[in-house]
Each structure stands twice: as C-alpha cells, then as structure tokens.
Amino acid sequence: MDTLSWSKSEKQIAQQAFNQAYKRECEALIQQIQEKFPKIVEPETLWELHDLLSNKRKEINEKYDYRYSIIIFVFARLIKEGWLDLSELQGLGKDKLSQINVLLNM
Amino acid sequence: MDTLSWSKSEKQIAQQAFNQAYKRECEALIQQIQEKFPKIVEPETLWELHDLLSNKRKEINEKYDYRYSIIIFVFARLIKEGWLDLSELQGLGKDKLSQINVLLNM
C-alpha cells in the first residue's frame, strides 16, 4: 500500500475512532472479568484471573498500535473484530477508506 | 546450618503449616484486591490490578518454595511476616525449632 498523508481533521477522526475502539474492548474485558470472576475465594481463581489479564493486556497492547504507517491495517482489524464500525471513520479520505475496504474484503 | 532429616510426621506438620500460610497470604491478597478494586470501570484500573497481581504472584511463587533444604528459612520468613505462627510448627524436632528460633532472633 502507498504511504498516505493525513490531514489534521483526518488525524482527529482516526484518533477518536482508535480511542473509542480501545475503550469498547477494555469495557468488554471488564465485563468478561466480572462475569467470569464474580467473587474470588480460591487462590487458583486469582491466578486464572491473572493469566487472563496477562494474555489480554499483551493482545491489546500489540493490537492498538497507533502509527500512521500501519493504522489502516489496525482499523481493518478492529472493524473485523467488531470494536469499530466503518461509519466511525467517515471523514477520512477516499484513498484511506478504499484501502480499508480492500482489507475488509480480503 | 546442618542438613536435617525429616520424619514422616514432621513432613506432615511442615506441609500443613506451609499450606496454611499460603492460604492465608492468598486470602489477604484477595481481600486487598476487593478493597482496592471494588468496581473496575476504567481500563487504567484494570492494568493496575494486573500489575499488582503480577508482582504478588511472583513474590508468592518465590517465597513458597517447599524444599526441605531451605524450608527452615521459609518458615522463619513466614513467621516474621505474620503468615504463620511458631505454635503451628509444634511437633517438629528440637533441632529444627531451635534453628527457626535462631533465624527469628537475627
């Protein structure tokens, strides 16, 4: 893919969408934890919670990589996984939206 | 310290005391978590919980090392930290109890 240039307003839209997806994914994780570990009594459950948090934190840290060189791929992944809707990226240039669409259809 | 030999009944006492201290320390950690993180809403709090669990798990794993070559030191530490009472080791031979007492007075 060609290197894309990002206008100030596009950067704002991208940052907002990125933050929103991150917030949604973390909120889903919080809910998952509350459902899976409503009350911890046994040490073993404590370590299960720790394992889950370790795995999710690593996954989320790797996924939410805000670099303009790769953000198109990040957005396509977030849309595929349901953390972001394509409509939330309206306002980005056609070049970017069409690249995201290509990735979504792959 | 000399290498000590452990009778079957001493091993039972040691194992029980060890398990009891582990259970107490984990229960204290569970209580600490419930007090510090009564309701998680923000992602940042989730990662704070993860940091705490990572640190505590590492500390507990290192501390609770059940090898007869070092268990005297482990017991002395657990007593000093309040997870075990010396009375719970009654039934161990005088050689072992006196070594633990030496460590407690250091």
Tab-separated table of C-alpha atoms in Angstrom, chain A residues 6-106:
chain	number	residue	atom	x	y	z
A	6	TRP	CA	-3.062	12.515	6.865
A	7	SER	CA	-4.706	15.907	7.261
A	8	LYS	CA	-5.302	17.406	10.672
A	9	SER	CA	-9.023	16.579	10.596
A	10	GLU	CA	-8.295	13.023	9.442
A	11	LYS	CA	-5.902	12.587	12.335
A	12	GLN	CA	-8.602	13.731	14.727
A	13	ILE	CA	-11.119	11.256	13.272
A	14	ALA	CA	-8.557	8.452	13.387
A	15	GLN	CA	-7.532	9.183	16.958
A	16	GLN	CA	-11.126	9.361	18.126
A	17	ALA	CA	-12.072	6.103	16.423
A	18	PHE	CA	-8.978	4.406	17.799
A	19	ASN	CA	-9.726	5.590	21.339
A	20	GLN	CA	-13.344	4.548	21.049
A	21	ALA	CA	-12.446	1.024	19.927
A	22	TYR	CA	-9.890	0.702	22.735
A	23	LYS	CA	-12.477	1.839	25.258
A	24	ARG	CA	-15.024	-0.668	23.938
A	25	GLU	CA	-12.613	-3.562	24.002
A	26	CYS	CA	-11.481	-2.762	27.545
A	27	GLU	CA	-15.072	-2.403	28.710
A	28	ALA	CA	-15.864	-5.802	27.208
A	29	LEU	CA	-12.891	-7.246	29.068
A	30	ILE	CA	-14.063	-5.678	32.321
A	31	GLN	CA	-17.488	-7.218	31.791
A	32	GLN	CA	-15.961	-10.590	30.946
A	33	ILE	CA	-13.972	-10.489	34.180
A	34	GLN	CA	-16.994	-9.516	36.243
A	35	GLU	CA	-18.974	-12.413	34.773
A	36	LYS	CA	-16.200	-14.999	34.971
A	37	PHE	CA	-14.882	-13.960	38.383
A	38	PRO	CA	-17.854	-12.567	40.295
A	39	LYS	CA	-16.296	-13.487	43.613
A	40	ILE	CA	-12.800	-14.798	44.094
A	41	VAL	CA	-12.310	-17.142	47.014
A	42	GLU	CA	-9.642	-19.621	45.944
A	43	PRO	CA	-6.019	-18.713	45.168
A	44	GLU	CA	-6.267	-20.754	41.983
A	45	THR	CA	-9.011	-18.449	40.704
A	46	LEU	CA	-6.802	-15.463	41.449
A	47	TRP	CA	-4.095	-16.882	39.192
A	48	GLU	CA	-6.642	-17.686	36.489
A	49	LEU	CA	-7.675	-14.036	36.583
A	50	HIS	CA	-4.028	-13.033	36.352
A	51	ASP	CA	-3.469	-15.310	33.349
A	52	LEU	CA	-6.472	-13.840	31.573
A	53	LEU	CA	-5.339	-10.276	32.258
A	54	SER	CA	-1.789	-11.066	31.127
A	55	ASN	CA	-2.968	-12.543	27.839
A	56	LYS	CA	-5.486	-9.800	27.134
A	57	ARG	CA	-3.105	-6.996	28.033
A	58	LYS	CA	-0.461	-8.371	25.686
A	59	GLU	CA	-3.012	-8.812	22.902
A	60	ILE	CA	-4.460	-5.315	23.380
A	61	ASN	CA	-1.051	-3.655	23.593
A	62	GLU	CA	0.046	-5.284	20.368
A	63	LYS	CA	-3.201	-4.539	18.572
A	64	TYR	CA	-3.603	-0.877	19.500
A	65	ASP	CA	-0.558	0.423	17.687
A	66	TYR	CA	-1.209	3.990	16.617
A	67	ARG	CA	1.272	4.592	13.837
A	68	TYR	CA	0.040	6.171	10.622
A	69	SER	CA	2.164	3.727	8.652
A	70	ILE	CA	0.003	0.832	9.816
A	71	ILE	CA	-3.181	2.393	11.145
A	72	ILE	CA	-5.177	1.310	8.075
A	73	PHE	CA	-4.453	-2.320	9.000
A	74	VAL	CA	-5.292	-1.658	12.625
A	75	PHE	CA	-8.650	-0.142	11.674
A	76	ALA	CA	-9.495	-3.039	9.347
A	77	ARG	CA	-8.769	-5.487	12.148
A	78	LEU	CA	-10.801	-3.523	14.687
A	79	ILE	CA	-13.764	-3.422	12.298
A	80	LYS	CA	-13.475	-7.146	11.592
A	81	GLU	CA	-13.382	-7.883	15.307
A	82	GLY	CA	-16.383	-5.645	15.961
A	83	TRP	CA	-14.696	-2.988	18.074
A	84	LEU	CA	-15.189	-0.299	15.466
A	85	ASP	CA	-17.750	0.449	12.788
A	86	LEU	CA	-16.703	1.639	9.362
A	87	SER	CA	-19.124	4.557	9.717
A	88	GLU	CA	-16.968	5.925	12.538
A	89	LEU	CA	-14.201	6.519	10.026
A	90	GLN	CA	-16.311	8.722	7.776
A	91	GLY	CA	-14.401	11.891	7.054
A	92	LEU	CA	-11.216	10.061	6.143
A	93	GLY	CA	-10.111	10.485	2.530
A	94	LYS	CA	-11.375	8.097	-0.122
A	95	ASP	CA	-7.862	6.699	-0.536
A	96	LYS	CA	-7.873	5.503	3.055
A	97	LEU	CA	-11.433	4.235	3.110
A	98	SER	CA	-10.938	2.262	-0.074
A	99	GLN	CA	-7.792	0.640	1.335
A	100	ILE	CA	-9.698	-0.324	4.471
A	101	ASN	CA	-12.466	-1.759	2.301
A	102	VAL	CA	-9.938	-3.801	0.371
A	103	LEU	CA	-8.660	-5.255	3.630
A	104	LEU	CA	-12.179	-5.936	4.871
A	105	ASN	CA	-12.972	-7.907	1.749
A	106	MET	CA	-9.823	-9.985	1.849
